[in-house]
CSV table of C-alpha atoms and ligand atoms in Angstrom, one decimal:
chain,number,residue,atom,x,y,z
A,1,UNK,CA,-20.3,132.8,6.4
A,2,UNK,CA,-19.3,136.3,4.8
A,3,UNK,CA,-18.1,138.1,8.6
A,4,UNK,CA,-17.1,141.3,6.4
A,5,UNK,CA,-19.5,143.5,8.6
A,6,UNK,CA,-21.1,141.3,10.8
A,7,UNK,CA,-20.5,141.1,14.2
A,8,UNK,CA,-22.4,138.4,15.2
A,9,UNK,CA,-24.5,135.4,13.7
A,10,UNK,CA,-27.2,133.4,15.3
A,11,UNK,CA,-28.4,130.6,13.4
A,12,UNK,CA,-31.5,128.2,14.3
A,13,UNK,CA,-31.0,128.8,17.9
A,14,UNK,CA,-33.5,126.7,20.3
A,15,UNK,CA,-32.7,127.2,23.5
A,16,UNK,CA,-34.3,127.2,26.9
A,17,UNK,CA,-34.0,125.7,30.5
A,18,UNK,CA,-34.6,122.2,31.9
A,19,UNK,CA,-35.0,120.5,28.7
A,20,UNK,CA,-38.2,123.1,27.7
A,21,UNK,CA,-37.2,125.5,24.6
A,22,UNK,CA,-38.3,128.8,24.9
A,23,UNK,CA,-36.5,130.1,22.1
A,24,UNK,CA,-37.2,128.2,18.8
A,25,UNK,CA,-35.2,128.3,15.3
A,26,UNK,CA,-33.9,132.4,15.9
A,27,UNK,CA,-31.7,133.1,13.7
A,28,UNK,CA,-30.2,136.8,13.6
A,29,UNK,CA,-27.3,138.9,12.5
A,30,UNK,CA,-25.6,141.8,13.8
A,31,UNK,CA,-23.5,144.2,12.0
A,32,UNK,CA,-21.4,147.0,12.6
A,33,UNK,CA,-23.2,150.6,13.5
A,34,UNK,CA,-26.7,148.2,13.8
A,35,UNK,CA,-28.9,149.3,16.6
A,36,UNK,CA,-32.0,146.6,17.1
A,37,UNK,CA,-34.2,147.1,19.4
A,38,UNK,CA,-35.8,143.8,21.0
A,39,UNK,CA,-39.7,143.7,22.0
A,40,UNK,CA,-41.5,141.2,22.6
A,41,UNK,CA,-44.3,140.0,25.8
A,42,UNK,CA,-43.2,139.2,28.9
A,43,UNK,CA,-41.5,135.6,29.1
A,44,UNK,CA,-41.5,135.8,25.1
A,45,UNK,CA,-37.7,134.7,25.5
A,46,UNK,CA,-36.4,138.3,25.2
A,47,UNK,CA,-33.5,137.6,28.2
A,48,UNK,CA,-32.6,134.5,27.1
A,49,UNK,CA,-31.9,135.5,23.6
A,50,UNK,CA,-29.0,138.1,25.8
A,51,UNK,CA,-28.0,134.8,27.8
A,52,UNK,CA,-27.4,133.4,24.6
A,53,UNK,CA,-25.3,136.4,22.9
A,54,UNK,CA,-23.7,136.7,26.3
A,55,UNK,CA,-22.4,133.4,26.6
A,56,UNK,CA,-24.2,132.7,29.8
A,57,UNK,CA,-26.6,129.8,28.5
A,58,UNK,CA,-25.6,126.9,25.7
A,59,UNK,CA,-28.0,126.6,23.2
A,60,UNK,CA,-29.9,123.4,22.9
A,61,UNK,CA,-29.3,123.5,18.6
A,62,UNK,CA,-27.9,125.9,16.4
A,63,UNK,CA,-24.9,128.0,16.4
A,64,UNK,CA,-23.6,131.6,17.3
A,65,UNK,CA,-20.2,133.1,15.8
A,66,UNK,CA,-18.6,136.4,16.0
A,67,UNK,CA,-16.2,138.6,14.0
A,68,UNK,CA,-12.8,139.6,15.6
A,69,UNK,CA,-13.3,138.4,19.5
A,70,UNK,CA,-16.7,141.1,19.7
A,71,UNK,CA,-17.5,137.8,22.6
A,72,UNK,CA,-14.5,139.1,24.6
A,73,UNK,CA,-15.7,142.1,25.5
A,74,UNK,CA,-19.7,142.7,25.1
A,75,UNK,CA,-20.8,145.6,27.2
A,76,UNK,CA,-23.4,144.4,29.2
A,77,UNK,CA,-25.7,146.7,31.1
A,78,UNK,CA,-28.2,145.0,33.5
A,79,UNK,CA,-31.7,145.7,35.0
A,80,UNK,CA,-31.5,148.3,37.3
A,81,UNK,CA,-34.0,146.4,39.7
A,82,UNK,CA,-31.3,143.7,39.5
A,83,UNK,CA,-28.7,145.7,41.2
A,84,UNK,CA,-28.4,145.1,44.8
A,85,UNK,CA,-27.9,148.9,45.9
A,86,UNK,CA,-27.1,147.7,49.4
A,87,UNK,CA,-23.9,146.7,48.4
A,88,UNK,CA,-21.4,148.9,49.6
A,89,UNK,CA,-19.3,150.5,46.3
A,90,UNK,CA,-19.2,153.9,45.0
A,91,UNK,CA,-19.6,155.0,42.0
A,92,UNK,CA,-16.5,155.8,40.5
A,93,UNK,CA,-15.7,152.1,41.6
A,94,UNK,CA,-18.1,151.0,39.3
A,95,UNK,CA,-17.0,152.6,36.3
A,96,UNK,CA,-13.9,151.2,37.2
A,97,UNK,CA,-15.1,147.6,37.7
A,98,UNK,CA,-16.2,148.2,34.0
A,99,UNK,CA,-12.3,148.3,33.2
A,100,UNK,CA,-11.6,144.6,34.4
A,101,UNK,CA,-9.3,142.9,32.1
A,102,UNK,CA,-9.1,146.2,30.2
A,103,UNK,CA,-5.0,145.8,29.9
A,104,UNK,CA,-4.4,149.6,30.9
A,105,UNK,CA,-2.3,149.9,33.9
A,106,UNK,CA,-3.5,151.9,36.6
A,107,UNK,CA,-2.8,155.6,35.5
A,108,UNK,CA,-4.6,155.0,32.5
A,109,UNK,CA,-7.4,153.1,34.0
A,110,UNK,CA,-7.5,156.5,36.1
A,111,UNK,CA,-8.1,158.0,32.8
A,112,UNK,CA,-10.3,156.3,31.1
A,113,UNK,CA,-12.7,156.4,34.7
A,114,UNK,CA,-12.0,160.3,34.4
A,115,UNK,CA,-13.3,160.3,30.7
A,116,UNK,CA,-16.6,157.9,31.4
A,117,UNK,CA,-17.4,160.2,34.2
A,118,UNK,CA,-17.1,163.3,32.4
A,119,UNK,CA,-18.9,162.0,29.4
A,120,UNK,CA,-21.5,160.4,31.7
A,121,UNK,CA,-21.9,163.6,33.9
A,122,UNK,CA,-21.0,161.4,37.0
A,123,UNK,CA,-18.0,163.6,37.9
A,124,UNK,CA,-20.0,165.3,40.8
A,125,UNK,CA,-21.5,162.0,42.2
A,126,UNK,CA,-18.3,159.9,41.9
A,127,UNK,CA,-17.4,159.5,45.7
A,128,UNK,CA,-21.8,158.9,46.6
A,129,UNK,CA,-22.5,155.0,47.3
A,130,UNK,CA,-24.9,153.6,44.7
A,131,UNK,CA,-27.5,153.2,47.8
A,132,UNK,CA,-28.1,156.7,47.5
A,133,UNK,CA,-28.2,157.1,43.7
A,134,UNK,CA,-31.3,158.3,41.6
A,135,UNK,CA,-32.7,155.7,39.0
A,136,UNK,CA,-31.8,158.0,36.3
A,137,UNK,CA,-28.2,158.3,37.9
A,138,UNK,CA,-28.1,154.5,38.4
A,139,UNK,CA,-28.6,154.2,34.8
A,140,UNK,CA,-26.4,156.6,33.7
A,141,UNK,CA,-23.1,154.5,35.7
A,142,UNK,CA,-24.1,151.0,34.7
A,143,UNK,CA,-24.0,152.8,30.7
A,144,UNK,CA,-20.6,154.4,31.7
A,145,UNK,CA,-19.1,151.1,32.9
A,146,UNK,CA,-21.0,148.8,29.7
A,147,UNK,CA,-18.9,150.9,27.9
A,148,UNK,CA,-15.7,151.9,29.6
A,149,UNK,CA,-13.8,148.8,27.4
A,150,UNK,CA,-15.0,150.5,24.3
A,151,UNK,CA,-17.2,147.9,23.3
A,152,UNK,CA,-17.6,146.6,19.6
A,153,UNK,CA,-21.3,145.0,20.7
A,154,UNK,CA,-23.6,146.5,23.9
A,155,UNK,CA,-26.5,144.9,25.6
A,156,UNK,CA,-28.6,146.7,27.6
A,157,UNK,CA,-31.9,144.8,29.3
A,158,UNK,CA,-34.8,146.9,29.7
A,159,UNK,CA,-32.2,150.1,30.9
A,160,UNK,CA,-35.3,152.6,31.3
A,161,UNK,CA,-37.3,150.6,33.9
A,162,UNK,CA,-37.7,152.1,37.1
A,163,UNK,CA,-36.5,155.6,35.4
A,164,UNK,CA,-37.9,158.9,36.1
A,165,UNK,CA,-39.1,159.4,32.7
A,166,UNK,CA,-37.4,162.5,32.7
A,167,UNK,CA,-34.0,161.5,31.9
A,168,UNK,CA,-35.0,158.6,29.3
A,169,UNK,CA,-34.7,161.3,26.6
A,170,UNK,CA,-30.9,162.6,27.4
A,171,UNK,CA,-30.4,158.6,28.2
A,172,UNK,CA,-31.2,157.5,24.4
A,173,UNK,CA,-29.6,160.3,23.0
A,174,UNK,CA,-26.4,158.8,24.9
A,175,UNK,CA,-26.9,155.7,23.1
A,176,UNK,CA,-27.4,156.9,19.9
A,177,UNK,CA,-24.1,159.0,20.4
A,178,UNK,CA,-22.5,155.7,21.2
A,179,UNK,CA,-23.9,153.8,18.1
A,180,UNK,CA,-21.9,156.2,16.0
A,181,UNK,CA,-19.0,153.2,17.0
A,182,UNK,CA,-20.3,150.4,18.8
A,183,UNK,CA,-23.8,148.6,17.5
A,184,UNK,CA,-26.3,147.8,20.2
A,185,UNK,CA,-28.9,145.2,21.1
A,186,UNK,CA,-31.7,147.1,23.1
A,187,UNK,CA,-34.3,145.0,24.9
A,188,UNK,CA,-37.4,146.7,26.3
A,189,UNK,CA,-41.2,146.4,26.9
A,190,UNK,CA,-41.5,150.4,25.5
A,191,UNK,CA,-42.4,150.2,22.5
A,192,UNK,CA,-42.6,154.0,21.7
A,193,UNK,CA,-39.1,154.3,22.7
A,194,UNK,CA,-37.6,151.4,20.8
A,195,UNK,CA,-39.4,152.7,17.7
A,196,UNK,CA,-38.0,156.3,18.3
A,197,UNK,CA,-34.2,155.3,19.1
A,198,UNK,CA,-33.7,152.1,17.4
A,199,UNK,CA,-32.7,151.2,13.6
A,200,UNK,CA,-34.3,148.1,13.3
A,201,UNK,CA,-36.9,145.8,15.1
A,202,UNK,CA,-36.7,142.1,16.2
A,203,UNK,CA,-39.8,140.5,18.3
A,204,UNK,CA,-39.3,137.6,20.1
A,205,UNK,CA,-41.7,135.9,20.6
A,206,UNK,CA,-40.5,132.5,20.9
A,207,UNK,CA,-39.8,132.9,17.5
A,208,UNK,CA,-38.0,136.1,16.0
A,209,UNK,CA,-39.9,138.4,13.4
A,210,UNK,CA,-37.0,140.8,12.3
A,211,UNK,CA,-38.2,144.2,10.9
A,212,UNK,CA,-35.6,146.5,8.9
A,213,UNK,CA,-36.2,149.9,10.1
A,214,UNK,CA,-37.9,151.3,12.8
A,215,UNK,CA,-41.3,152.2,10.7
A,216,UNK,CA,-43.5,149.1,12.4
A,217,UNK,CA,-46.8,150.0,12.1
A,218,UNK,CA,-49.7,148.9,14.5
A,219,UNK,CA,-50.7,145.9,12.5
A,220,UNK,CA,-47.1,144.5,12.2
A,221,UNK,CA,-46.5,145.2,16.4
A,222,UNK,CA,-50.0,143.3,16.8
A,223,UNK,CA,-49.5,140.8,14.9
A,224,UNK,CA,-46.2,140.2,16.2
A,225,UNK,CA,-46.7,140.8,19.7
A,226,UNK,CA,-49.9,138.8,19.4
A,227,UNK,CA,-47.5,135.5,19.8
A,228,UNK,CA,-47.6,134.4,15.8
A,229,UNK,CA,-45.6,131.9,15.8
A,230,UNK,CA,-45.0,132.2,12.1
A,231,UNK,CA,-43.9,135.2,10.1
A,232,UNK,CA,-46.4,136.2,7.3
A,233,UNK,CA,-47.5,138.9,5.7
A,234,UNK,CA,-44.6,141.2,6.3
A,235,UNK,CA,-43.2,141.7,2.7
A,236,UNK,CA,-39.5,141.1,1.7
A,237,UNK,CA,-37.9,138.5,4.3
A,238,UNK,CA,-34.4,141.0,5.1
A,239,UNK,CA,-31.5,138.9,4.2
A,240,UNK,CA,-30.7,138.6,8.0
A,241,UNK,CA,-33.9,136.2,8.6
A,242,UNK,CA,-32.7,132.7,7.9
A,243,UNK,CA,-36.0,131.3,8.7
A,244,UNK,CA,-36.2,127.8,6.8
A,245,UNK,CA,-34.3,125.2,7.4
A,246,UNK,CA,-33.6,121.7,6.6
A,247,UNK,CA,-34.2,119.7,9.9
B,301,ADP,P1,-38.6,137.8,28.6
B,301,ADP,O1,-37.2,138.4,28.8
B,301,ADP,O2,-39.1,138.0,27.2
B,301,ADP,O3,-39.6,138.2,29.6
B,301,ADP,P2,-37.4,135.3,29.5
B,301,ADP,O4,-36.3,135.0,28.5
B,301,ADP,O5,-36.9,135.9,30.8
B,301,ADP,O6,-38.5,136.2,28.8
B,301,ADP,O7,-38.2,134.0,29.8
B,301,ADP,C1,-38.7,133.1,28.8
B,301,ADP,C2,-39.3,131.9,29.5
B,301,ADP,O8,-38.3,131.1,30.1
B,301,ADP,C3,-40.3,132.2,30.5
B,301,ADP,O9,-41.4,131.3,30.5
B,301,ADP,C4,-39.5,132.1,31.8
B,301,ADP,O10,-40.4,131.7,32.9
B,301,ADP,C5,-38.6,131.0,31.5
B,301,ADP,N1,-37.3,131.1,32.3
B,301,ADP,C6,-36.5,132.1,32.3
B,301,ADP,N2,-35.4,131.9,33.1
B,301,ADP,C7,-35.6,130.6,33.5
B,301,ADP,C8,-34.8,129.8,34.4
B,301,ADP,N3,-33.6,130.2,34.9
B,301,ADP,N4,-35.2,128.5,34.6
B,301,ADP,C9,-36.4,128.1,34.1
B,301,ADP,N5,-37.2,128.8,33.3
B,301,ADP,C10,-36.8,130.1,33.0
């Protein structure tokens, strides 16, 4: 496999629970600098696909390799509806949980939480519990501790749900700061937003359709969203699709 720029390599990936594949022959590349945004209907296999890149589920076939230990330190950044806010931690403890297994020592782990909070504008909120947090602020410390080990890869599941729509503007502009040095996996139901942030375009649909660029027009997004199971009709095949295989 030529690993010059890629990151990460799925290949012919089933996976799934209980014996039941939900994901079916994906196969997918990431590269440095990418941005892919991930759509797809609801229980199309979207969060498993993460599991998957995450290390968090085995994959019943196919295989999954990285470049230069990216799988040691993938920035993960969660659901916000996922986050039990009754737990008692403050913010600028977050960020710092963010910093687990980091290496620093603790000065410079006092740094780096400075830096995150400066660049995140959490400096004012950094003694508040995350009980009393805004969605959009909630947001904006789960991004600041996905990154705070300078990530080569970040993840981020559906990060705008629950978000005053307000702040999901300055919130992708963040991101698309960050993808100046770390490539990103987006996954979200917003279609509009993907399509307005993101590079390029995977549905998952059980299957994955990839799309280079962000220019999907209404046909491809129905077609796709509309649970093909096969990919037609959709020009060149990018070089990243490894679609056919031999078993
Ligand atoms: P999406 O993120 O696109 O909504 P998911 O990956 O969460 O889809 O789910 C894909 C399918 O797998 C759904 O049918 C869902 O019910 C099922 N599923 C997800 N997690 C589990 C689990 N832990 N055990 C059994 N089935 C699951």
């Amino acid at each position: 496999m030529n690993m010059s720029k890629n990151l990460l390599e799925l290949k012919n990936i089933s996976a799934g629970y209980e014996g039941r594949s939900v994901l079916k022959d994906v196969s997918l590349s990431i590269e440095e600098n990418d941005f892919l945004g991930i759509i797809g209907p609801n229980g199309g296999g979207k969060t498993t696909l993460l599991k998957i890149i995450l290390g968090l589920l085995q994959p019943y076939k196919g295989t999954i390799s990285f470049a230069n230990n990216v799988d040691k330190g993938i920035g993960y950044m969660p659901q916000i509806n996922n986050i039990d806010k009754q737990f008692p931690i403050l913010v600028s403890e977050v960020v710092l949980s963010g910093l687990y297994a980091s290496g620093l020592n603790k000065s410079e782990e006092c740094l780096r939480v400075q830096e995150l909070m400066q660049e995140m504008g959490l400096l004012e909120i950094a003694n508040k519990a995350i009980g009393n947090l805004s969605g959009g602020q909630m947001q904006r410390v789960l991004l600041a501790r996905a990154i705070a080990n300078k990530p080569k890869l970040l993840v981020l599941d559906e990060p705008s749900t629950y978000v005053d729509k307000r702040f999901e503007a300055k919130f992708y502009e963040q991101l698309k700061e960050i993808n100046k040095k770390t490539a990103i996996i987006l996954v979200s139901h917003d279609v509009g937003t993907v399509i307005s942030t993101v590079k390029n375009i995977a549905c998952v649909n059980e299957n994955l359709h990839f799309h280079a660029g962000n220019d999907v027009d209404s046909s491809w997004l129905e077609e796709h969203l509309a649970c093909p199971f096969e990919l037609v009709g959709h020009g060149k095949i990018p070089h990243r699709i490894l679609k056919d295989h031999d078993d």
